[in-house]
C-alpha atoms as a printed R data frame, in Angstrom:
    type eleno elety resid chain resno       x       y       z
1   ATOM     1    CA   UNK     A     1   4.255  15.003 -12.248
2   ATOM     2    CA   UNK     A     2   1.367  16.692 -10.187
3   ATOM     3    CA   UNK     A     3   2.904  18.458  -7.018
4   ATOM     4    CA   UNK     A     4   1.335  18.092  -4.011
5   ATOM     5    CA   UNK     A     5   1.533  20.617  -0.646
6   ATOM     6    CA   UNK     A     6   0.245  19.565   2.678
7   ATOM     7    CA   UNK     A     7  -1.061  22.398   4.761
8   ATOM     8    CA   UNK     A     8  -2.182  22.524   8.065
9   ATOM     9    CA   UNK     A     9  -2.218  24.576  11.495
10  ATOM    10    CA   UNK     A    10   0.317  22.758  13.592
11  ATOM    11    CA   UNK     A    11   2.446  19.919  13.143
12  ATOM    12    CA   UNK     A    12  -0.468  17.813  11.273
13  ATOM    13    CA   UNK     A    13   0.814  18.542   8.106
14  ATOM    14    CA   UNK     A    14   4.168  16.847   8.684
15  ATOM    15    CA   UNK     A    15   2.722  13.962  10.516
16  ATOM    16    CA   UNK     A    16   0.458  12.999   7.985
17  ATOM    17    CA   UNK     A    17   3.194  13.452   5.323
18  ATOM    18    CA   UNK     A    18   5.419  10.749   7.223
19  ATOM    19    CA   UNK     A    19   2.542   8.290   7.566
20  ATOM    20    CA   UNK     A    20   2.371   8.447   4.006
21  ATOM    21    CA   UNK     A    21   5.468   7.840   3.236
22  ATOM    22    CA   UNK     A    22   5.932   4.908   5.679
23  ATOM    23    CA   UNK     A    23   3.069   3.719   3.871
24  ATOM    24    CA   UNK     A    24   3.486   4.206   0.067
25  ATOM    25    CA   UNK     A    25   7.579   5.301   0.266
26  ATOM    26    CA   UNK     A    26   9.100   8.681  -0.048
27  ATOM    27    CA   UNK     A    27   7.411  10.992  -2.711
28  ATOM    28    CA   UNK     A    28   8.810  13.622  -5.000
29  ATOM    29    CA   UNK     A    29   7.558  17.040  -5.141
30  ATOM    30    CA   UNK     A    30   5.233  16.510  -1.719
31  ATOM    31    CA   UNK     A    31   5.805  19.607   0.536
32  ATOM    32    CA   UNK     A    32   4.304  19.804   4.129
33  ATOM    33    CA   UNK     A    33   3.570  23.462   4.985
34  ATOM    34    CA   UNK     A    34   2.624  24.420   8.658
35  ATOM    35    CA   UNK     A    35   1.020  27.108  10.480
36  ATOM    36    CA   UNK     A    36   3.102  28.029  13.988
37  ATOM    37    CA   UNK     A    37   0.962  29.239  16.855
38  ATOM    38    CA   UNK     A    38   3.390  32.085  16.921
39  ATOM    39    CA   UNK     A    39   3.189  32.857  13.109
40  ATOM    40    CA   UNK     A    40   0.403  34.635  10.961
41  ATOM    41    CA   UNK     A    41  -1.000  35.032   7.820
42  ATOM    42    CA   UNK     A    42   2.072  36.231   5.702
43  ATOM    43    CA   UNK     A    43   4.319  33.631   6.897
44  ATOM    44    CA   UNK     A    44   2.605  30.553   5.600
45  ATOM    45    CA   UNK     A    45   2.268  32.281   2.301
46  ATOM    46    CA   UNK     A    46   5.480  32.402   2.325
47  ATOM    47    CA   UNK     A    47   6.091  28.952   2.797
48  ATOM    48    CA   UNK     A    48   3.516  28.121   0.811
49  ATOM    49    CA   UNK     A    49   5.203  30.304  -2.299
50  ATOM    50    CA   UNK     A    50   8.609  28.709  -1.334
51  ATOM    51    CA   UNK     A    51   6.994  24.795  -1.809
52  ATOM    52    CA   UNK     A    52   5.714  25.792  -5.166
53  ATOM    53    CA   UNK     A    53   8.817  27.086  -6.567
54  ATOM    54    CA   UNK     A    54  10.761  24.174  -5.364
55  ATOM    55    CA   UNK     A    55   8.523  21.708  -7.784
56  ATOM    56    CA   UNK     A    56   9.352  20.835 -11.114
57  ATOM    57    CA   UNK     A    57   6.206  21.435 -12.519
58  ATOM    58    CA   UNK     A    58   4.596  24.629 -11.237
59  ATOM    59    CA   UNK     A    59   1.675  24.746 -13.620
60  ATOM    60    CA   UNK     A    60  -0.115  21.398 -11.587
61  ATOM    61    CA   UNK     A    61  -0.170  21.575  -8.139
62  ATOM    62    CA   UNK     A    62  -2.603  19.821  -5.800
63  ATOM    63    CA   UNK     A    63  -3.240  21.283  -2.247
64  ATOM    64    CA   UNK     A    64  -4.371  19.084   0.300
65  ATOM    65    CA   UNK     A    65  -5.492  21.483   3.669
66  ATOM    66    CA   UNK     A    66  -6.589  20.523   7.095
67  ATOM    67    CA   UNK     A    67  -9.655  22.751   7.347
68  ATOM    68    CA   UNK     A    68 -12.198  24.758   4.935
69  ATOM    69    CA   UNK     A    69 -11.899  28.527   6.023
70  ATOM    70    CA   UNK     A    70  -8.659  28.322   8.140
71  ATOM    71    CA   UNK     A    71  -5.436  30.787   7.771
72  ATOM    72    CA   UNK     A    72  -3.750  27.851   6.050
73  ATOM    73    CA   UNK     A    73  -6.991  27.460   3.410
74  ATOM    74    CA   UNK     A    74  -7.426  31.002   2.943
75  ATOM    75    CA   UNK     A    75  -3.609  31.668   2.078
76  ATOM    76    CA   UNK     A    76  -3.624  28.738  -0.554
77  ATOM    77    CA   UNK     A    77  -7.073  30.249  -1.875
78  ATOM    78    CA   UNK     A    78  -5.491  33.657  -2.762
79  ATOM    79    CA   UNK     A    79  -2.722  31.607  -4.417
80  ATOM    80    CA   UNK     A    80  -5.128  29.522  -6.221
81  ATOM    81    CA   UNK     A    81  -6.850  32.415  -7.794
82  ATOM    82    CA   UNK     A    82  -4.046  33.396 -10.081
83  ATOM    83    CA   UNK     A    83  -4.006  29.383 -10.866
84  ATOM    84    CA   UNK     A    84  -7.709  28.147 -10.854
85  ATOM    85    CA   UNK     A    85  -7.266  26.809 -14.504
86  ATOM    86    CA   UNK     A    86  -4.956  24.547 -12.977
87  ATOM    87    CA   UNK     A    87  -4.242  24.324  -9.581
88  ATOM    88    CA   UNK     A    88  -7.027  22.540  -7.338
89  ATOM    89    CA   UNK     A    89  -7.793  22.720  -3.732
90  ATOM    90    CA   UNK     A    90  -9.361  19.900  -1.460
91  ATOM    91    CA   UNK     A    91 -10.215  20.514   2.339
92  ATOM    92    CA   UNK     A    92 -10.545  17.706   5.003
93  ATOM    93    CA   UNK     A    93  -7.652  15.460   4.287
94  ATOM    94    CA   UNK     A    94  -6.972  12.419   6.066
95  ATOM    95    CA   UNK     A    95  -4.452   9.551   5.190
96  ATOM    96    CA   UNK     A    96  -6.749   7.606   2.883
97  ATOM    97    CA   UNK     A    97  -7.084  10.530   0.758
98  ATOM    98    CA   UNK     A    98  -3.331  11.196   1.097
99  ATOM    99    CA   UNK     A    99  -2.139   7.891  -0.205
100 ATOM   100    CA   UNK     A   100  -4.939   7.743  -3.047
101 ATOM   101    CA   UNK     A   101  -3.444  11.019  -4.352
102 ATOM   102    CA   UNK     A   102   0.091   9.438  -4.537
103 ATOM   103    CA   UNK     A   103  -1.403   6.605  -6.283
104 ATOM   104    CA   UNK     A   104  -3.324   8.979  -8.946
105 ATOM   105    CA   UNK     A   105  -0.142  10.425  -9.744
106 ATOM   106    CA   UNK     A   106   1.268   7.595 -11.373
107 ATOM   107    CA   UNK     A   107  -1.506   7.981 -13.733
108 ATOM   108    CA   UNK     A   108  -3.014  11.517 -13.908
109 ATOM   109    CA   UNK     A   109  -0.996  14.531 -14.819
110 ATOM   110    CA   UNK     A   110  -4.217  17.121 -13.636
111 ATOM   111    CA   UNK     A   111  -4.158  18.582 -10.500
112 ATOM   112    CA   UNK     A   112  -7.820  18.999 -10.826
113 ATOM   113    CA   UNK     A   113  -8.388  15.360 -12.169
114 ATOM   114    CA   UNK     A   114  -6.967  14.258  -8.907
115 ATOM   115    CA   UNK     A   115  -8.520  16.051  -6.646
116 ATOM   116    CA   UNK     A   116 -12.031  15.233  -8.055
117 ATOM   117    CA   UNK     A   117 -11.301  11.150  -8.104
118 ATOM   118    CA   UNK     A   118  -9.831  11.506  -4.163
119 ATOM   119    CA   UNK     A   119 -12.955  12.831  -2.505
120 ATOM   120    CA   UNK     A   120 -14.997   9.308  -2.842
121 ATOM   121    CA   UNK     A   121 -11.799   7.761  -0.926
122 ATOM   122    CA   UNK     A   122 -11.115  10.582   1.653
123 ATOM   123    CA   UNK     A   123 -15.090  10.087   2.512
124 ATOM   124    CA   UNK     A   124 -14.836   5.796   2.386
125 ATOM   125    CA   UNK     A   125 -11.744   6.117   4.769
126 ATOM   126    CA   UNK     A   126 -14.168   7.492   7.590
127 ATOM   127    CA   UNK     A   127 -15.592   4.380   9.469
128 ATOM   128    CA   UNK     A   128 -17.077   3.598  12.965
129 ATOM   129    CA   UNK     A   129 -17.729   1.092  15.217
130 ATOM   130    CA   UNK     A   130 -19.827  -0.456  16.510
131 ATOM   131    CA   UNK     A   131 -21.228  -0.801  12.775
132 ATOM   132    CA   UNK     A   132 -24.613   0.029  13.714
133 ATOM   133    CA   UNK     A   133 -23.622   3.843  14.186
134 ATOM   134    CA   UNK     A   134 -22.113   3.828  10.456
135 ATOM   135    CA   UNK     A   135 -24.516   5.819   8.337
136 ATOM   136    CA   UNK     A   136 -26.417   4.268   5.748
137 ATOM   137    CA   UNK     A   137 -25.002   4.135   2.271
138 ATOM   138    CA   UNK     A   138 -26.919   5.954  -0.423
139 ATOM   139    CA   UNK     A   139 -27.792   3.845  -3.131
140 ATOM   140    CA   UNK     A   140 -25.480   4.392  -5.796
141 ATOM   141    CA   UNK     A   141 -25.686   3.280  -9.919
142 ATOM   142    CA   UNK     A   142 -24.592  -0.763 -10.203
143 ATOM   143    CA   UNK     A   143 -20.844  -0.944 -11.565
144 ATOM   144    CA   UNK     A   144 -20.052  -2.362 -14.181
145 ATOM   145    CA   UNK     A   145 -18.577  -5.698 -14.490
146 ATOM   146    CA   UNK     A   146 -15.617  -7.062 -16.733
147 ATOM   147    CA   UNK     A   147 -17.034  -8.995 -19.357
148 ATOM   148    CA   UNK     A   148 -16.046 -12.355 -18.357
149 ATOM   149    CA   UNK     A   149 -16.668 -12.045 -15.070
150 ATOM   150    CA   UNK     A   150 -18.586 -15.010 -13.544
151 ATOM   151    CA   UNK     A   151 -17.665 -16.847 -16.803
152 ATOM   152    CA   UNK     A   152 -15.319 -19.839 -16.672
153 ATOM   153    CA   UNK     A   153 -11.972 -19.003 -16.647
154 ATOM   154    CA   UNK     A   154  -8.842 -18.865 -14.359
155 ATOM   155    CA   UNK     A   155  -7.254 -16.413 -11.517
156 ATOM   156    CA   UNK     A   156  -5.020 -14.135 -12.897
157 ATOM   157    CA   UNK     A   157  -2.494 -13.422  -9.772
158 ATOM   158    CA   UNK     A   158  -1.613 -10.466  -9.695
159 ATOM   159    CA   UNK     A   159   0.893 -10.219  -6.957
160 ATOM   160    CA   UNK     A   160   1.958 -12.814  -4.657
161 ATOM   161    CA   UNK     A   161   3.521 -11.414  -1.259
162 ATOM   162    CA   UNK     A   162   5.288 -12.698   1.407
163 ATOM   163    CA   UNK     A   163   4.419 -10.136   4.332
164 ATOM   164    CA   UNK     A   164   4.503 -11.004   7.993
165 ATOM   165    CA   UNK     A   165   1.957  -8.643   8.711
166 ATOM   166    CA   UNK     A   166  -0.470  -9.852   5.824
167 ATOM   167    CA   UNK     A   167  -3.074  -7.332   5.134
168 ATOM   168    CA   UNK     A   168  -1.826  -3.816   6.325
169 ATOM   169    CA   UNK     A   169  -1.730  -0.337   5.101
170 ATOM   170    CA   UNK     A   170   0.805  -0.700   2.612
171 ATOM   171    CA   UNK     A   171  -1.227  -3.906   0.882
172 ATOM   172    CA   UNK     A   172  -4.288  -2.304   1.289
173 ATOM   173    CA   UNK     A   173  -3.466   1.055  -0.410
174 ATOM   174    CA   UNK     A   174  -0.397   1.155  -2.084
175 ATOM   175    CA   UNK     A   175   0.036  -2.495  -3.949
176 ATOM   176    CA   UNK     A   176  -3.956  -2.466  -4.505
177 ATOM   177    CA   UNK     A   177  -3.806   0.329  -6.344
178 ATOM   178    CA   UNK     A   178  -0.920  -0.562  -8.422
179 ATOM   179    CA   UNK     A   179  -2.303  -4.092  -9.208
180 ATOM   180    CA   UNK     A   180  -6.084  -3.410  -8.926
181 ATOM   181    CA   UNK     A   181  -7.342  -7.081  -7.677
182 ATOM   182    CA   UNK     A   182 -10.830  -8.105  -6.647
183 ATOM   183    CA   UNK     A   183  -9.858 -10.467  -4.356
184 ATOM   184    CA   UNK     A   184  -7.266 -10.488  -1.790
185 ATOM   185    CA   UNK     A   185  -5.956 -14.077  -0.334
186 ATOM   186    CA   UNK     A   186  -4.295 -14.731   2.543
187 ATOM   187    CA   UNK     A   187  -3.158 -18.285   2.409
188 ATOM   188    CA   UNK     A   188  -2.308 -19.693   5.793
189 ATOM   189    CA   UNK     A   189  -3.168 -22.560   8.104
190 ATOM   190    CA   UNK     A   190  -2.382 -20.124  11.284
191 ATOM   191    CA   UNK     A   191  -4.397 -17.604   9.966
192 ATOM   192    CA   UNK     A   192  -7.409 -19.605   8.896
193 ATOM   193    CA   UNK     A   193  -7.978 -21.013  12.294
194 ATOM   194    CA   UNK     A   194  -7.612 -18.001  14.040
195 ATOM   195    CA   UNK     A   195 -10.965 -16.285  14.065
196 ATOM   196    CA   UNK     A   196 -10.128 -12.814  15.315
197 ATOM   197    CA   UNK     A   197  -7.403 -12.711  12.866
198 ATOM   198    CA   UNK     A   198  -9.531 -13.391  10.508
199 ATOM   199    CA   UNK     A   199 -11.981 -10.923  11.209
200 ATOM   200    CA   UNK     A   200  -9.639  -8.468  11.174
201 ATOM   201    CA   UNK     A   201  -8.087  -9.309   7.622
202 ATOM   202    CA   UNK     A   202 -11.634  -9.544   6.260
203 ATOM   203    CA   UNK     A   203 -12.944  -5.639   7.957
204 ATOM   204    CA   UNK     A   204  -9.063  -4.715   6.496
205 ATOM   205    CA   UNK     A   205 -10.358  -5.043   2.817
206 ATOM   206    CA   UNK     A   206 -10.363  -1.594   0.808
207 ATOM   207    CA   UNK     A   207 -13.443  -1.020  -0.688
208 ATOM   208    CA   UNK     A   208 -14.571  -2.568  -3.625
209 ATOM   209    CA   UNK     A   209 -11.910  -5.854  -3.173
210 ATOM   210    CA   UNK     A   210 -13.163  -9.116  -1.346
211 ATOM   211    CA   UNK     A   211 -10.724 -10.808   0.990
212 ATOM   212    CA   UNK     A   212 -10.617 -13.972   2.185
213 ATOM   213    CA   UNK     A   213  -8.377 -16.435   4.357
214 ATOM   214    CA   UNK     A   214  -7.556 -19.993   2.851
215 ATOM   215    CA   UNK     A   215  -5.650 -22.994   4.392
216 ATOM   216    CA   UNK     A   216  -2.723 -23.956   2.264
217 ATOM   217    CA   UNK     A   217  -4.274 -27.215   0.603
218 ATOM   218    CA   UNK     A   218  -7.654 -24.775   0.008
219 ATOM   219    CA   UNK     A   219  -5.455 -22.650  -2.130
220 ATOM   220    CA   UNK     A   220  -3.832 -25.573  -3.913
221 ATOM   221    CA   UNK     A   221  -6.855 -27.075  -4.804
222 ATOM   222    CA   UNK     A   222  -8.746 -23.659  -5.828
223 ATOM   223    CA   UNK     A   223  -5.229 -23.211  -7.844
224 ATOM   224    CA   UNK     A   224  -6.149 -26.677  -9.498
225 ATOM   225    CA   UNK     A   225  -9.924 -26.147 -10.155
226 ATOM   226    CA   UNK     A   226 -10.119 -21.777 -10.605
227 ATOM   227    CA   UNK     A   227 -12.710 -22.379 -13.492
228 ATOM   228    CA   UNK     A   228 -15.225 -20.944 -11.958
229 ATOM   229    CA   UNK     A   229 -12.899 -17.380 -11.366
230 ATOM   230    CA   UNK     A   230 -13.114 -16.174 -14.827
231 ATOM   231    CA   UNK     A   231 -12.535 -12.064 -14.404
232 ATOM   232    CA   UNK     A   232 -10.711 -12.678 -10.926
233 ATOM   233    CA   UNK     A   233  -8.089 -11.098 -10.262
234 ATOM   234    CA   UNK     A   234  -6.242 -12.353  -7.195
235 ATOM   235    CA   UNK     A   235  -3.605 -10.589  -4.890
236 ATOM   236    CA   UNK     A   236  -2.234 -13.916  -2.220
237 ATOM   237    CA   UNK     A   237  -0.581 -13.074   0.897
238 ATOM   238    CA   UNK     A   238   1.423 -15.386   2.542
239 ATOM   239    CA   UNK     A   239   2.767 -15.074   6.313
240 ATOM   240    CA   UNK     A   240   6.203 -17.074   5.566
241 ATOM   241    CA   UNK     A   241   8.343 -18.091   3.028
242 ATOM   242    CA   UNK     A   242   7.589 -21.652   4.128
243 ATOM   243    CA   UNK     A   243   3.813 -21.098   3.390
244 ATOM   244    CA   UNK     A   244   4.700 -19.984  -0.182
245 ATOM   245    CA   UNK     A   245   6.766 -22.634  -0.879
246 ATOM   246    CA   UNK     A   246   4.215 -25.168   0.072
247 ATOM   247    CA   UNK     A   247   1.559 -23.423  -1.798
248 ATOM   248    CA   UNK     A   248   4.153 -23.358  -4.991
249 ATOM   249    CA   UNK     A   249   4.963 -26.959  -4.804
250 ATOM   250    CA   UNK     A   250   1.454 -28.173  -4.167
251 ATOM   251    CA   UNK     A   251   0.792 -26.506  -7.535
252 ATOM   252    CA   UNK     A   252  -0.026 -22.923  -6.981
253 ATOM   253    CA   UNK     A   253   1.608 -21.373 -10.548
254 ATOM   254    CA   UNK     A   254   3.225 -18.615  -9.206
255 ATOM   255    CA   UNK     A   255   6.871 -17.242 -11.068
256 ATOM   256    CA   UNK     A   256   7.125 -14.153  -8.854
257 ATOM   257    CA   UNK     A   257   7.204 -13.624  -5.409
258 ATOM   258    CA   UNK     A   258   7.055  -9.787  -3.683
259 ATOM   259    CA   UNK     A   259   9.194 -10.213  -0.579
260 ATOM   260    CA   UNK     A   260   7.767  -7.384   1.753
261 ATOM   261    CA   UNK     A   261   8.679  -7.492   5.559
262 ATOM   262    CA   UNK     A   262   9.432 -10.788   7.322
263 ATOM   263    CA   UNK     A   263   9.245 -10.241  11.479
264 ATOM   264    CA   UNK     A   264  12.415 -10.357  14.053
265 ATOM   265    CA   UNK     A   265  12.098 -13.250  16.443
266 ATOM   266    CA   UNK     A   266  14.596 -14.675  18.568
267 ATOM   267    CA   UNK     A   267  17.621 -16.602  16.981
268 ATOM   268    CA   UNK     A   268  17.026 -14.740  13.526
269 ATOM   269    CA   UNK     A   269  19.441 -12.196  11.832
270 ATOM   270    CA   UNK     A   270  18.209  -8.907   9.915
271 ATOM   271    CA   UNK     A   271  20.274  -8.204   7.006
272 ATOM   272    CA   UNK     A   272  18.002  -4.860   6.477
273 ATOM   273    CA   UNK     A   273  15.486  -3.136   8.233
274 ATOM   274    CA   UNK     A   274  12.259  -4.967   6.899
275 ATOM   275    CA   UNK     A   275  13.757  -8.578   6.464
276 ATOM   276    CA   UNK     A   276  14.427 -11.281   9.564
277 ATOM   277    CA   UNK     A   277  16.039 -14.806   8.782
278 ATOM   278    CA   UNK     A   278  16.724 -17.867  10.367
279 ATOM   279    CA   UNK     A   279  18.451 -20.771   8.604
280 ATOM   280    CA   UNK     A   280  15.087 -22.005   7.794
281 ATOM   281    CA   UNK     A   281  14.038 -19.015   5.832
282 ATOM   282    CA   UNK     A   282  17.443 -18.854   4.025
283 ATOM   283    CA   UNK     A   283  17.351 -22.614   3.045
284 ATOM   284    CA   UNK     A   284  13.502 -21.785   1.538
285 ATOM   285    CA   UNK     A   285  14.237 -19.552  -0.212
286 ATOM   286    CA   UNK     A   286  16.684 -21.411  -2.289
287 ATOM   287    CA   UNK     A   287  14.323 -23.696  -2.454
288 ATOM   288    CA   UNK     A   288  11.745 -21.425  -4.293
289 ATOM   289    CA   UNK     A   289  14.711 -20.539  -6.157
290 ATOM   290    CA   UNK     A   290  15.686 -23.853  -7.486
291 ATOM   291    CA   UNK     A   291  11.799 -24.455  -8.289
292 ATOM   292    CA   UNK     A   292  12.399 -21.321 -10.996
293 ATOM   293    CA   UNK     A   293  10.736 -18.752  -8.474
294 ATOM   294    CA   UNK     A   294  12.127 -15.344  -8.932
295 ATOM   295    CA   UNK     A   295  11.978 -12.500  -6.356
296 ATOM   296    CA   UNK     A   296  10.647  -8.800  -6.050
297 ATOM   297    CA   UNK     A   297  12.313  -7.528  -3.208
298 ATOM   298    CA   UNK     A   298  10.208  -4.177  -2.031
299 ATOM   299    CA   UNK     A   299   7.953  -3.032   0.318
300 ATOM   300    CA   UNK     A   300   6.090  -0.821  -1.806
301 ATOM   301    CA   UNK     A   301   5.477  -0.307  -5.278
302 ATOM   302    CA   UNK     A   302   7.689   2.816  -5.469
303 ATOM   303    CA   UNK     A   303  10.671   1.276  -3.723
304 ATOM   304    CA   UNK     A   304  13.632   0.010  -6.071
305 ATOM   305    CA   UNK     A   305  13.867  -3.540  -5.983
306 ATOM   306    CA   UNK     A   306  16.549  -5.186  -3.829
307 ATOM   307    CA   UNK     A   307  19.373  -7.586  -4.559
308 ATOM   308    CA   UNK     A   308  17.625 -11.009  -3.078
309 ATOM   309    CA   UNK     A   309  20.742 -13.248  -3.358
310 ATOM   310    CA   UNK     A   310  23.040 -10.462  -1.480
311 ATOM   311    CA   UNK     A   311  20.537 -10.385   1.022
312 ATOM   312    CA   UNK     A   312  20.631 -13.596   1.221
313 ATOM   313    CA   UNK     A   313  24.257 -13.896   1.521
314 ATOM   314    CA   UNK     A   314  24.461 -11.241   4.378
315 ATOM   315    CA   UNK     A   315  22.075 -13.177   6.209
316 ATOM   316    CA   UNK     A   316  24.326 -16.140   6.034
317 ATOM   317    CA   UNK     A   317  27.265 -14.431   7.008
318 ATOM   318    CA   UNK     A   318  25.573 -12.801   9.675
319 ATOM   319    CA   UNK     A   319  24.050 -16.293  11.261
320 ATOM   320    CA   UNK     A   320  27.580 -17.972  10.669
321 ATOM   321    CA   UNK     A   321  28.834 -15.713  13.214
322 ATOM   322    CA   UNK     A   322  26.119 -15.960  15.876
323 ATOM   323    CA   UNK     A   323  26.828 -19.597  15.706
324 ATOM   324    CA   UNK     A   324  30.606 -19.301  16.275
325 ATOM   325    CA   UNK     A   325  30.244 -16.776  18.456
């Protein structure tokens, strides 16, 4: 795997490393190297050498640096000279670029290939509101569509996820990169009737992916008459397990549901750090299981899968204790 070193003036490298872990999960062979106000070039050079030495594969290293021409960049560049046939440096780091680098390591084994690939994502991540302040995009060559795009066919459901936060960073980056949808569909009666939330979801869609918000009954109709969606890869997002159950029992053909996040509220218990349940939630998951649905309990693709049965048992025990207290 390509090793990644994040180098910066001050604590920026540590901060963006933490942000990347929150969105994409903890990463192997990634190090943050910082230049403190009291330190000089030799100090950060030593830290860089130590970071490289800690990697399993020291032949393929990608350096993501905050500023071209600054001390961190200059010291990285000095080390780079002896390895420029393999190593690569990208300056101007931002969070979309870092997430893209993490995703790219899953399929690319060359630091130079990853460096070339992530630049566009870094640029696309810079956006402004009001929109009229955004520079006009340069015309680009048309992107080839799948050979069956627009021809009669059916949805391919690449992921169905229960997440009270719906379309947020972990979905827009980690899960989108892993599943490669062409459409993200939020299936929710509540959101479909909330113009502000609907607008925010549409704006949060990653580049090249269309985001839609539809009521549950509309999704059921689409699932039963999806002959016009040939070549479309759908990622479905449900706010609650109850919405997912209603959609599945109505005819949306889902066999596996990813359980990512369920927010805590009064009366709920929290058997782990990201999932909270009341009795209705537990009963709903049992109904889903009875309907033949399996559960993939993960925040991000790189997490290990949780045991839903064990999580539900613990939640039930805590609810029983709460009831008898």
